[in-house]
mmCIF file of C-alpha atoms in Angstrom:
data_model
loop_
_atom_site.group_PDB
_atom_site.id
_atom_site.type_symbol
_atom_site.label_atom_id
_atom_site.label_comp_id
_atom_site.label_asym_id
_atom_site.label_seq_id
_atom_site.Cartn_x
_atom_site.Cartn_y
_atom_site.Cartn_z
ATOM 1 C CA UNK A 1 108.337 97.450 93.663
ATOM 2 C CA UNK A 2 108.497 94.157 91.480
ATOM 3 C CA UNK A 3 108.130 94.422 87.743
ATOM 4 C CA UNK A 4 106.359 91.886 85.726
ATOM 5 C CA UNK A 5 107.897 91.278 82.702
ATOM 6 C CA UNK A 6 106.215 88.770 80.427
ATOM 7 C CA UNK A 7 108.031 87.170 77.193
ATOM 8 C CA UNK A 8 106.195 86.059 74.807
ATOM 9 C CA UNK A 9 107.479 83.317 73.169
ATOM 10 C CA UNK A 10 110.370 81.123 75.015
ATOM 11 C CA UNK A 11 112.199 80.125 72.612
ATOM 12 C CA UNK A 12 116.442 80.602 71.776
ATOM 13 C CA UNK A 13 116.203 84.466 72.315
ATOM 14 C CA UNK A 14 113.332 84.448 74.961
ATOM 15 C CA UNK A 15 116.021 82.408 77.374
ATOM 16 C CA UNK A 16 118.700 85.188 77.117
ATOM 17 C CA UNK A 17 116.335 87.873 77.742
ATOM 18 C CA UNK A 18 114.874 86.218 80.841
ATOM 19 C CA UNK A 19 118.570 85.461 81.911
ATOM 20 C CA UNK A 20 119.454 88.901 81.596
ATOM 21 C CA UNK A 21 116.071 90.304 83.087
ATOM 22 C CA UNK A 22 117.161 88.377 86.262
ATOM 23 C CA UNK A 23 120.821 89.248 85.992
ATOM 24 C CA UNK A 24 120.561 92.974 85.893
ATOM 25 C CA UNK A 25 117.453 94.054 88.298
ATOM 26 C CA UNK A 26 116.484 92.442 91.917
ATOM 27 C CA UNK A 27 113.319 94.243 90.495
ATOM 28 C CA UNK A 28 112.265 92.203 87.923
ATOM 29 C CA UNK A 29 109.745 88.813 87.865
ATOM 30 C CA UNK A 30 110.107 86.921 84.228
ATOM 31 C CA UNK A 31 107.093 85.406 83.245
ATOM 32 C CA UNK A 32 107.210 82.950 79.909
ATOM 33 C CA UNK A 33 103.936 83.006 77.801
ATOM 34 C CA UNK A 34 104.122 80.829 74.844
ATOM 35 C CA UNK A 35 101.642 77.578 73.729
ATOM 36 C CA UNK A 36 103.743 75.522 75.857
ATOM 37 C CA UNK A 37 106.157 77.512 77.817
ATOM 38 C CA UNK A 38 106.476 74.293 80.514
ATOM 39 C CA UNK A 39 109.825 72.655 78.871
ATOM 40 C CA UNK A 40 111.862 76.062 78.613
ATOM 41 C CA UNK A 41 110.688 77.535 82.247
ATOM 42 C CA UNK A 42 111.656 73.963 83.922
ATOM 43 C CA UNK A 43 115.091 74.780 82.053
ATOM 44 C CA UNK A 44 115.908 78.281 83.075
ATOM 45 C CA UNK A 45 115.013 77.426 86.903
ATOM 46 C CA UNK A 46 117.680 74.597 86.495
ATOM 47 C CA UNK A 47 120.225 76.990 85.202
ATOM 48 C CA UNK A 48 122.833 79.433 87.035
ATOM 49 C CA UNK A 49 121.256 81.923 86.502
ATOM 50 C CA UNK A 50 118.176 81.423 88.061
ATOM 51 C CA UNK A 51 119.647 79.367 91.142
ATOM 52 C CA UNK A 52 119.419 81.690 93.563
ATOM 53 C CA UNK A 53 117.308 83.233 92.467
ATOM 54 C CA UNK A 54 113.952 81.054 91.502
ATOM 55 C CA UNK A 55 111.605 83.827 92.518
ATOM 56 C CA UNK A 56 112.398 85.646 89.772
ATOM 57 C CA UNK A 57 110.338 82.872 87.335
ATOM 58 C CA UNK A 58 107.032 83.690 87.465
ATOM 59 C CA UNK A 59 105.215 80.701 86.418
ATOM 60 C CA UNK A 60 104.735 80.122 82.563
ATOM 61 C CA UNK A 61 101.467 80.771 80.441
ATOM 62 C CA UNK A 62 99.975 78.605 78.237
ATOM 63 C CA UNK A 63 98.317 81.262 75.902
ATOM 64 C CA UNK A 64 97.918 81.648 72.130
ATOM 65 C CA UNK A 65 98.794 84.649 70.722
ATOM 66 C CA UNK A 66 96.454 83.944 67.556
ATOM 67 C CA UNK A 67 93.300 84.046 69.846
ATOM 68 C CA UNK A 68 91.651 87.010 70.553
ATOM 69 C CA UNK A 69 93.627 89.477 72.265
ATOM 70 C CA UNK A 70 90.441 90.191 74.557
ATOM 71 C CA UNK A 71 91.717 86.590 76.109
ATOM 72 C CA UNK A 72 95.340 87.331 76.713
ATOM 73 C CA UNK A 73 94.418 90.602 79.284
ATOM 74 C CA UNK A 74 94.372 88.193 81.780
ATOM 75 C CA UNK A 75 97.607 86.711 81.166
ATOM 76 C CA UNK A 76 99.115 89.938 81.039
ATOM 77 C CA UNK A 77 97.567 91.902 83.671
ATOM 78 C CA UNK A 78 99.989 93.933 85.618
ATOM 79 C CA UNK A 79 102.681 93.282 83.022
ATOM 80 C CA UNK A 80 105.214 96.581 83.319
ATOM 81 C CA UNK A 81 106.923 95.413 80.151
ATOM 82 C CA UNK A 82 105.584 92.503 76.937
ATOM 83 C CA UNK A 83 108.235 91.436 75.012
ATOM 84 C CA UNK A 84 106.982 89.574 71.547
ATOM 85 C CA UNK A 85 109.374 86.971 69.958
ATOM 86 C CA UNK A 86 106.223 85.929 68.211
ATOM 87 C CA UNK A 87 107.303 85.098 64.801
ATOM 88 C CA UNK A 88 108.006 81.891 62.824
ATOM 89 C CA UNK A 89 110.608 80.639 60.222
ATOM 90 C CA UNK A 90 108.369 78.078 57.887
ATOM 91 C CA UNK A 91 105.304 77.633 56.969
ATOM 92 C CA UNK A 92 102.225 79.211 54.677
ATOM 93 C CA UNK A 93 101.202 81.875 53.306
ATOM 94 C CA UNK A 94 98.327 82.307 55.845
ATOM 95 C CA UNK A 95 99.975 80.553 59.066
ATOM 96 C CA UNK A 96 102.238 83.902 58.646
ATOM 97 C CA UNK A 97 99.492 86.416 58.688
ATOM 98 C CA UNK A 98 97.765 84.060 61.363
ATOM 99 C CA UNK A 99 100.971 84.352 63.229
ATOM 100 C CA UNK A 100 104.109 86.796 62.761
ATOM 101 C CA UNK A 101 100.663 89.319 62.054
ATOM 102 C CA UNK A 102 97.932 88.949 63.814
ATOM 103 C CA UNK A 103 99.499 87.263 67.057
ATOM 104 C CA UNK A 104 101.489 89.796 67.367
ATOM 105 C CA UNK A 105 98.835 93.182 66.372
ATOM 106 C CA UNK A 106 97.056 90.593 69.608
ATOM 107 C CA UNK A 107 99.997 91.129 71.369
ATOM 108 C CA UNK A 108 100.478 94.883 70.767
ATOM 109 C CA UNK A 109 97.027 95.662 71.580
ATOM 110 C CA UNK A 110 97.310 93.826 74.821
ATOM 111 C CA UNK A 111 100.114 95.966 75.754
ATOM 112 C CA UNK A 112 98.088 98.827 74.530
ATOM 113 C CA UNK A 113 94.991 97.786 76.651
ATOM 114 C CA UNK A 114 96.899 97.739 79.979
ATOM 115 C CA UNK A 115 99.561 100.522 79.793
ATOM 116 C CA UNK A 116 102.472 98.197 79.392
ATOM 117 C CA UNK A 117 105.752 98.971 77.532
ATOM 118 C CA UNK A 118 106.021 97.122 74.321
ATOM 119 C CA UNK A 119 109.648 95.687 73.163
ATOM 120 C CA UNK A 120 108.708 94.162 69.370
ATOM 121 C CA UNK A 121 111.202 91.424 67.800
ATOM 122 C CA UNK A 122 111.529 91.604 64.291
ATOM 123 C CA UNK A 123 113.930 90.900 61.394
ATOM 124 C CA UNK A 124 115.956 93.524 58.576
ATOM 125 C CA UNK A 125 114.406 92.922 55.900
ATOM 126 C CA UNK A 126 111.229 92.770 57.221
ATOM 127 C CA UNK A 127 108.793 94.970 54.516
ATOM 128 C CA UNK A 128 105.047 95.706 53.840
ATOM 129 C CA UNK A 129 105.732 95.434 50.180
ATOM 130 C CA UNK A 130 107.999 92.730 49.677
ATOM 131 C CA UNK A 131 106.635 89.415 47.570
ATOM 132 C CA UNK A 132 108.213 86.942 50.672
ATOM 133 C CA UNK A 133 105.217 86.068 53.130
ATOM 134 C CA UNK A 134 108.332 86.339 56.481
ATOM 135 C CA UNK A 135 109.120 90.318 55.734
ATOM 136 C CA UNK A 136 105.942 91.043 54.699
ATOM 137 C CA UNK A 137 104.300 89.537 57.755
ATOM 138 C CA UNK A 138 107.275 91.403 59.111
ATOM 139 C CA UNK A 139 106.693 94.049 57.716
ATOM 140 C CA UNK A 140 103.047 94.794 58.081
ATOM 141 C CA UNK A 141 102.590 93.417 62.245
ATOM 142 C CA UNK A 142 105.881 96.007 62.603
ATOM 143 C CA UNK A 143 102.588 99.212 61.101
ATOM 144 C CA UNK A 144 99.848 97.000 63.848
ATOM 145 C CA UNK A 145 102.345 97.849 67.058
ATOM 146 C CA UNK A 146 102.838 101.560 66.085
ATOM 147 C CA UNK A 147 99.219 101.584 65.737
ATOM 148 C CA UNK A 148 99.044 100.199 68.581
ATOM 149 C CA UNK A 149 101.463 101.364 70.945
ATOM 150 C CA UNK A 150 102.969 104.353 68.995
ATOM 151 C CA UNK A 151 105.399 104.587 71.626
ATOM 152 C CA UNK A 152 106.573 100.848 71.167
ATOM 153 C CA UNK A 153 110.029 99.488 70.875
ATOM 154 C CA UNK A 154 110.987 97.773 68.181
ATOM 155 C CA UNK A 155 114.516 95.560 66.914
ATOM 156 C CA UNK A 156 115.111 93.751 63.588
ATOM 157 C CA UNK A 157 118.161 91.545 64.217
ATOM 158 C CA UNK A 158 120.178 90.417 61.582
ATOM 159 C CA UNK A 159 121.561 86.613 61.685
ATOM 160 C CA UNK A 160 121.297 86.239 65.967
ATOM 161 C CA UNK A 161 123.961 83.432 67.409
ATOM 162 C CA UNK A 162 124.858 82.376 70.352
ATOM 163 C CA UNK A 163 125.291 78.563 72.350
ATOM 164 C CA UNK A 164 122.108 77.361 71.151
ATOM 165 C CA UNK A 165 121.484 78.975 68.080
ATOM 166 C CA UNK A 166 120.136 77.786 64.898
ATOM 167 C CA UNK A 167 122.287 79.093 62.181
ATOM 168 C CA UNK A 168 126.132 78.560 63.060
ATOM 169 C CA UNK A 169 125.509 75.371 65.751
ATOM 170 C CA UNK A 170 123.494 73.476 63.138
ATOM 171 C CA UNK A 171 126.129 73.990 60.150
ATOM 172 C CA UNK A 172 128.756 73.275 62.797
ATOM 173 C CA UNK A 173 126.418 70.106 63.221
ATOM 174 C CA UNK A 174 126.446 69.457 59.304
ATOM 175 C CA UNK A 175 129.614 69.981 58.731
ATOM 176 C CA UNK A 176 130.476 66.532 60.622
ATOM 177 C CA UNK A 177 128.304 64.723 57.800
ATOM 178 C CA UNK A 178 127.951 66.076 55.161
ATOM 179 C CA UNK A 179 131.087 65.866 52.123
ATOM 180 C CA UNK A 180 131.011 69.951 51.785
ATOM 181 C CA UNK A 181 128.741 72.717 52.951
ATOM 182 C CA UNK A 182 126.107 73.834 50.552
ATOM 183 C CA UNK A 183 126.727 77.919 49.937
ATOM 184 C CA UNK A 184 123.851 79.905 46.761
ATOM 185 C CA UNK A 185 125.260 82.124 43.719
ATOM 186 C CA UNK A 186 128.678 81.953 44.848
ATOM 187 C CA UNK A 187 127.995 82.912 48.776
ATOM 188 C CA UNK A 188 128.147 86.549 48.059
ATOM 189 C CA UNK A 189 124.695 87.320 50.386
ATOM 190 C CA UNK A 190 125.994 90.009 53.258
ATOM 191 C CA UNK A 191 125.231 88.974 56.613
ATOM 192 C CA UNK A 192 125.667 91.074 60.483
ATOM 193 C CA UNK A 193 125.239 88.604 62.865
ATOM 194 C CA UNK A 194 124.295 90.372 66.409
ATOM 195 C CA UNK A 195 124.658 88.101 69.585
ATOM 196 C CA UNK A 196 121.344 87.195 71.611
ATOM 197 C CA UNK A 197 123.427 88.512 74.462
ATOM 198 C CA UNK A 198 123.469 91.279 73.096
ATOM 199 C CA UNK A 199 120.237 91.845 72.249
ATOM 200 C CA UNK A 200 119.337 90.781 75.795
ATOM 201 C CA UNK A 201 121.556 93.434 77.168
ATOM 202 C CA UNK A 202 119.644 95.974 74.783
ATOM 203 C CA UNK A 203 116.030 94.632 75.783
ATOM 204 C CA UNK A 204 117.451 94.751 79.731
ATOM 205 C CA UNK A 205 119.017 98.937 79.076
ATOM 206 C CA UNK A 206 115.126 99.574 78.275
ATOM 207 C CA UNK A 207 112.947 97.610 80.816
ATOM 208 C CA UNK A 208 115.367 98.866 83.940
ATOM 209 C CA UNK A 209 114.535 102.044 83.390
ATOM 210 C CA UNK A 210 112.607 104.330 85.214
ATOM 211 C CA UNK A 211 110.502 107.065 83.136
ATOM 212 C CA UNK A 212 111.100 109.902 85.169
ATOM 213 C CA UNK A 213 108.652 112.237 82.899
ATOM 214 C CA UNK A 214 105.342 111.776 80.890
ATOM 215 C CA UNK A 215 106.788 114.204 78.587
ATOM 216 C CA UNK A 216 109.079 112.871 76.274
ATOM 217 C CA UNK A 217 110.161 116.580 75.204
ATOM 218 C CA UNK A 218 112.698 116.135 78.457
ATOM 219 C CA UNK A 219 112.281 113.471 79.929
ATOM 220 C CA UNK A 220 114.913 110.621 80.457
ATOM 221 C CA UNK A 221 115.038 107.318 81.258
ATOM 222 C CA UNK A 222 117.233 106.113 83.877
ATOM 223 C CA UNK A 223 118.703 102.720 84.537
ATOM 224 C CA UNK A 224 119.109 100.438 87.289
ATOM 225 C CA UNK A 225 120.848 98.212 85.940
ATOM 226 C CA UNK A 226 123.913 95.781 87.237
ATOM 227 C CA UNK A 227 125.356 95.737 83.524
ATOM 228 C CA UNK A 228 128.065 98.517 84.063
ATOM 229 C CA UNK A 229 126.367 100.779 82.118
ATOM 230 C CA UNK A 230 128.751 103.887 80.874
ATOM 231 C CA UNK A 231 126.691 106.215 81.131
ATOM 232 C CA UNK A 232 123.269 106.545 83.552
ATOM 233 C CA UNK A 233 121.141 108.539 81.985
ATOM 234 C CA UNK A 234 119.043 107.896 77.895
ATOM 235 C CA UNK A 235 117.039 109.803 76.627
ATOM 236 C CA UNK A 236 113.061 108.766 76.717
ATOM 237 C CA UNK A 237 112.524 109.052 72.327
ATOM 238 C CA UNK A 238 116.345 107.299 72.095
ATOM 239 C CA UNK A 239 114.448 104.389 72.347
ATOM 240 C CA UNK A 240 110.690 104.749 72.437
ATOM 241 C CA UNK A 241 108.559 104.551 69.206
ATOM 242 C CA UNK A 242 111.811 104.106 67.439
ATOM 243 C CA UNK A 243 113.034 100.702 64.940
ATOM 244 C CA UNK A 244 116.864 98.932 65.632
ATOM 245 C CA UNK A 245 118.317 97.136 63.311
ATOM 246 C CA UNK A 246 120.585 94.947 65.275
ATOM 247 C CA UNK A 247 123.731 93.952 63.955
ATOM 248 C CA UNK A 248 127.558 92.959 65.346
ATOM 249 C CA UNK A 249 131.001 94.482 64.799
ATOM 250 C CA UNK A 250 131.750 92.415 61.326
ATOM 251 C CA UNK A 251 129.850 91.749 57.955
ATOM 252 C CA UNK A 252 130.258 88.790 56.470
ATOM 253 C CA UNK A 253 129.518 86.623 53.034
ATOM 254 C CA UNK A 254 127.620 83.983 53.565
ATOM 255 C CA UNK A 255 130.281 81.972 51.979
ATOM 256 C CA UNK A 256 133.129 83.254 55.510
ATOM 257 C CA UNK A 257 130.178 82.062 57.221
ATOM 258 C CA UNK A 258 130.450 78.743 55.955
ATOM 259 C CA UNK A 259 134.528 79.231 56.317
ATOM 260 C CA UNK A 260 134.026 80.402 59.860
ATOM 261 C CA UNK A 261 132.088 77.318 61.117
ATOM 262 C CA UNK A 262 134.466 75.124 59.095
ATOM 263 C CA UNK A 263 137.441 77.647 61.282
ATOM 264 C CA UNK A 264 135.823 76.702 64.812
ATOM 265 C CA UNK A 265 134.069 73.486 64.060
ATOM 266 C CA UNK A 266 138.350 72.243 63.312
ATOM 267 C CA UNK A 267 136.889 70.412 60.306
ATOM 268 C CA UNK A 268 137.787 70.409 56.755
ATOM 269 C CA UNK A 269 135.491 70.331 54.157
ATOM 270 C CA UNK A 270 135.155 72.240 50.683
ATOM 271 C CA UNK A 271 132.587 75.168 50.380
ATOM 272 C CA UNK A 272 130.615 74.588 45.990
ATOM 273 C CA UNK A 273 128.295 76.840 44.794
ATOM 274 C CA UNK A 274 125.524 75.902 44.000
ATOM 275 C CA UNK A 275 122.799 77.565 41.816
ATOM 276 C CA UNK A 276 120.099 79.224 42.699
ATOM 277 C CA UNK A 277 118.660 77.100 40.581
ATOM 278 C CA UNK A 278 119.249 73.815 42.398
ATOM 279 C CA UNK A 279 118.359 75.723 45.861
ATOM 280 C CA UNK A 280 114.798 75.811 45.019
ATOM 281 C CA UNK A 281 114.897 72.858 43.482
ATOM 282 C CA UNK A 282 116.030 72.286 46.686
ATOM 283 C CA UNK A 283 113.901 74.107 48.843
ATOM 284 C CA UNK A 284 110.638 72.439 47.116
ATOM 285 C CA UNK A 285 111.377 69.069 48.182
ATOM 286 C CA UNK A 286 112.747 70.090 51.451
ATOM 287 C CA UNK A 287 109.951 71.948 52.498
ATOM 288 C CA UNK A 288 107.524 68.907 51.659
ATOM 289 C CA UNK A 289 108.939 67.367 54.861
ATOM 290 C CA UNK A 290 109.073 67.189 58.342
ATOM 291 C CA UNK A 291 110.648 70.298 59.909
ATOM 292 C CA UNK A 292 114.002 68.627 60.517
ATOM 293 C CA UNK A 293 117.714 70.333 60.389
ATOM 294 C CA UNK A 294 118.083 70.146 56.685
ATOM 295 C CA UNK A 295 114.781 71.838 56.366
ATOM 296 C CA UNK A 296 115.174 74.482 54.228
ATOM 297 C CA UNK A 297 112.112 76.667 51.948
ATOM 298 C CA UNK A 298 112.053 78.182 48.279
ATOM 299 C CA UNK A 299 110.780 81.496 50.196
ATOM 300 C CA UNK A 300 114.032 80.985 52.485
ATOM 301 C CA UNK A 301 116.306 80.579 49.046
ATOM 302 C CA UNK A 302 114.752 83.722 47.875
ATOM 303 C CA UNK A 303 115.900 85.345 51.201
ATOM 304 C CA UNK A 304 119.466 83.883 50.434
ATOM 305 C CA UNK A 305 119.449 87.062 47.611
ATOM 306 C CA UNK A 306 119.541 89.681 50.115
ATOM 307 C CA UNK A 307 121.825 91.636 51.790
ATOM 308 C CA UNK A 308 120.765 91.080 55.666
ATOM 309 C CA UNK A 309 123.466 94.376 57.464
ATOM 310 C CA UNK A 310 122.285 96.611 59.543
ATOM 311 C CA UNK A 311 121.206 100.656 59.410
ATOM 312 C CA UNK A 312 123.422 102.267 61.858
ATOM 313 C CA UNK A 313 120.997 104.298 63.007
ATOM 314 C CA UNK A 314 117.327 104.228 65.144
ATOM 315 C CA UNK A 315 114.267 105.032 62.307
ATOM 316 C CA UNK A 316 111.431 106.599 63.727
ATOM 317 C CA UNK A 317 108.599 104.108 63.994
ATOM 318 C CA UNK A 318 105.199 105.866 63.264
ATOM 319 C CA UNK A 319 107.336 106.911 59.668
ATOM 320 C CA UNK A 320 109.409 103.653 58.716
ATOM 321 C CA UNK A 321 107.644 100.679 60.605
ATOM 322 C CA UNK A 322 106.908 97.761 57.468
ATOM 323 C CA UNK A 323 109.921 99.782 55.154
ATOM 324 C CA UNK A 324 113.111 98.869 54.695
ATOM 325 C CA UNK A 325 115.839 101.048 55.188
ATOM 326 C CA UNK A 326 116.587 101.031 51.620
ATOM 327 C CA UNK A 327 113.857 102.059 49.711
ATOM 328 C CA UNK A 328 113.404 105.131 52.126
ATOM 329 C CA UNK A 329 113.643 108.447 49.675
ATOM 330 C CA UNK A 330 116.624 110.544 50.106
ATOM 331 C CA UNK A 331 114.635 112.814 51.272
ATOM 332 C CA UNK A 332 113.233 111.555 53.525
ATOM 333 C CA UNK A 333 115.432 109.846 54.844
ATOM 334 C CA UNK A 334 117.108 113.723 55.412
ATOM 335 C CA UNK A 335 114.097 114.812 57.268
ATOM 336 C CA UNK A 336 113.505 112.126 59.311
ATOM 337 C CA UNK A 337 117.137 113.339 60.806
ATOM 338 C CA UNK A 338 118.622 109.500 61.016
ATOM 339 C CA UNK A 339 122.064 109.669 60.624
ATOM 340 C CA UNK A 340 121.503 111.740 64.148
ATOM 341 C CA UNK A 341 119.595 108.858 65.794
ATOM 342 C CA UNK A 342 121.812 106.634 67.976
ATOM 343 C CA UNK A 343 121.217 103.500 66.560
ATOM 344 C CA UNK A 344 121.596 99.670 68.244
ATOM 345 C CA UNK A 345 125.693 99.910 68.273
ATOM 346 C CA UNK A 346 125.806 103.061 69.767
ATOM 347 C CA UNK A 347 123.424 102.792 73.044
ATOM 348 C CA UNK A 348 124.995 100.213 73.582
ATOM 349 C CA UNK A 349 128.501 101.474 73.425
ATOM 350 C CA UNK A 350 127.282 104.495 75.022
ATOM 351 C CA UNK A 351 125.138 102.694 77.896
ATOM 352 C CA UNK A 352 126.845 99.584 78.652
ATOM 353 C CA UNK A 353 129.831 97.663 79.559
ATOM 354 C CA UNK A 354 130.668 97.028 76.070
ATOM 355 C CA UNK A 355 129.331 97.892 72.272
ATOM 356 C CA UNK A 356 128.363 94.043 70.090
ATOM 357 C CA UNK A 357 129.991 91.177 70.405
ATOM 358 C CA UNK A 358 131.943 89.901 67.701
ATOM 359 C CA UNK A 359 131.612 86.065 66.524
ATOM 360 C CA UNK A 360 134.800 84.890 67.647
ATOM 361 C CA UNK A 361 134.432 85.902 71.118
ATOM 362 C CA UNK A 362 131.847 83.822 71.736
ATOM 363 C CA UNK A 363 131.923 81.004 68.379
ATOM 364 C CA UNK A 364 134.109 78.291 70.240
ATOM 365 C CA UNK A 365 132.300 78.496 73.088
ATOM 366 C CA UNK A 366 130.021 75.652 71.519
ATOM 367 C CA UNK A 367 131.453 75.193 68.071
#
């Protein structure tokens, strides 16, 4: 019996997820849903992943998730899983509230109404108490997701990379014409880049699992994935109702990532540290212009002051949705058993053919 998987958001990461779902199970029928899914739908149909299985990609759905959730129900009807990639990088506080909070909540309410599984992609740093609209609405969205779908799975990626990404590929292009690559505050902020294909593998592992029992105390998920998993079963409560912070095997400073850009672009440019005040001034000017390769906002400059490194263990969604691990008290962490819950990297290693992928294994293919 086929399974309808709706991907809300048809951008960079959505393409990886769609391809992985088509590759790992003949039962999966993928449907792209966004305001304008047609271009990405056509691109996927022409790709090798769907060349021999065009039936695995159903007609796209043009929807606006910021509208009432009731209006979304016909589009989601019959879905086995909904994967919510709802989010924006730039915008006013009102736009972040409308898209990242209300849009994500509408998807969650629709998933609850039709009884579909829900995978919601958030971000490391999501926090309801953040002064930054991006992180605050990410945190509020997580809380809304678990309120409507307690057994949802939330992923918080660090910087996502792969062919078509918006960071390494972007700075590789900038290095062609900029006389230097800038960093702010000496570029000491830490990141843990995660490969888009690994996030897709993790999601496919869950989507392709068959729930043997509704009793979460002893139920297991059995994978029918063709991804060469090293273990065939996975406890339900290891995935459902959890938050997974997703990072790769390497942690780099911002400056080190600029060095990596230059290394794989085969270019020599000085890396110059600029004061945070210069970054804020630059953001003030650039955020007023139409989005382009140079776009930078003042809030993004503030984000660059915060380390973006994944917590190694899974977090209990009902308890930690919308809260950064760093602000969870030690006693609360012990009570939650954080050290006992397998995280993103651990589950990939145990239940697929390999763990997270290094940037050094992928960047040479597209830089």
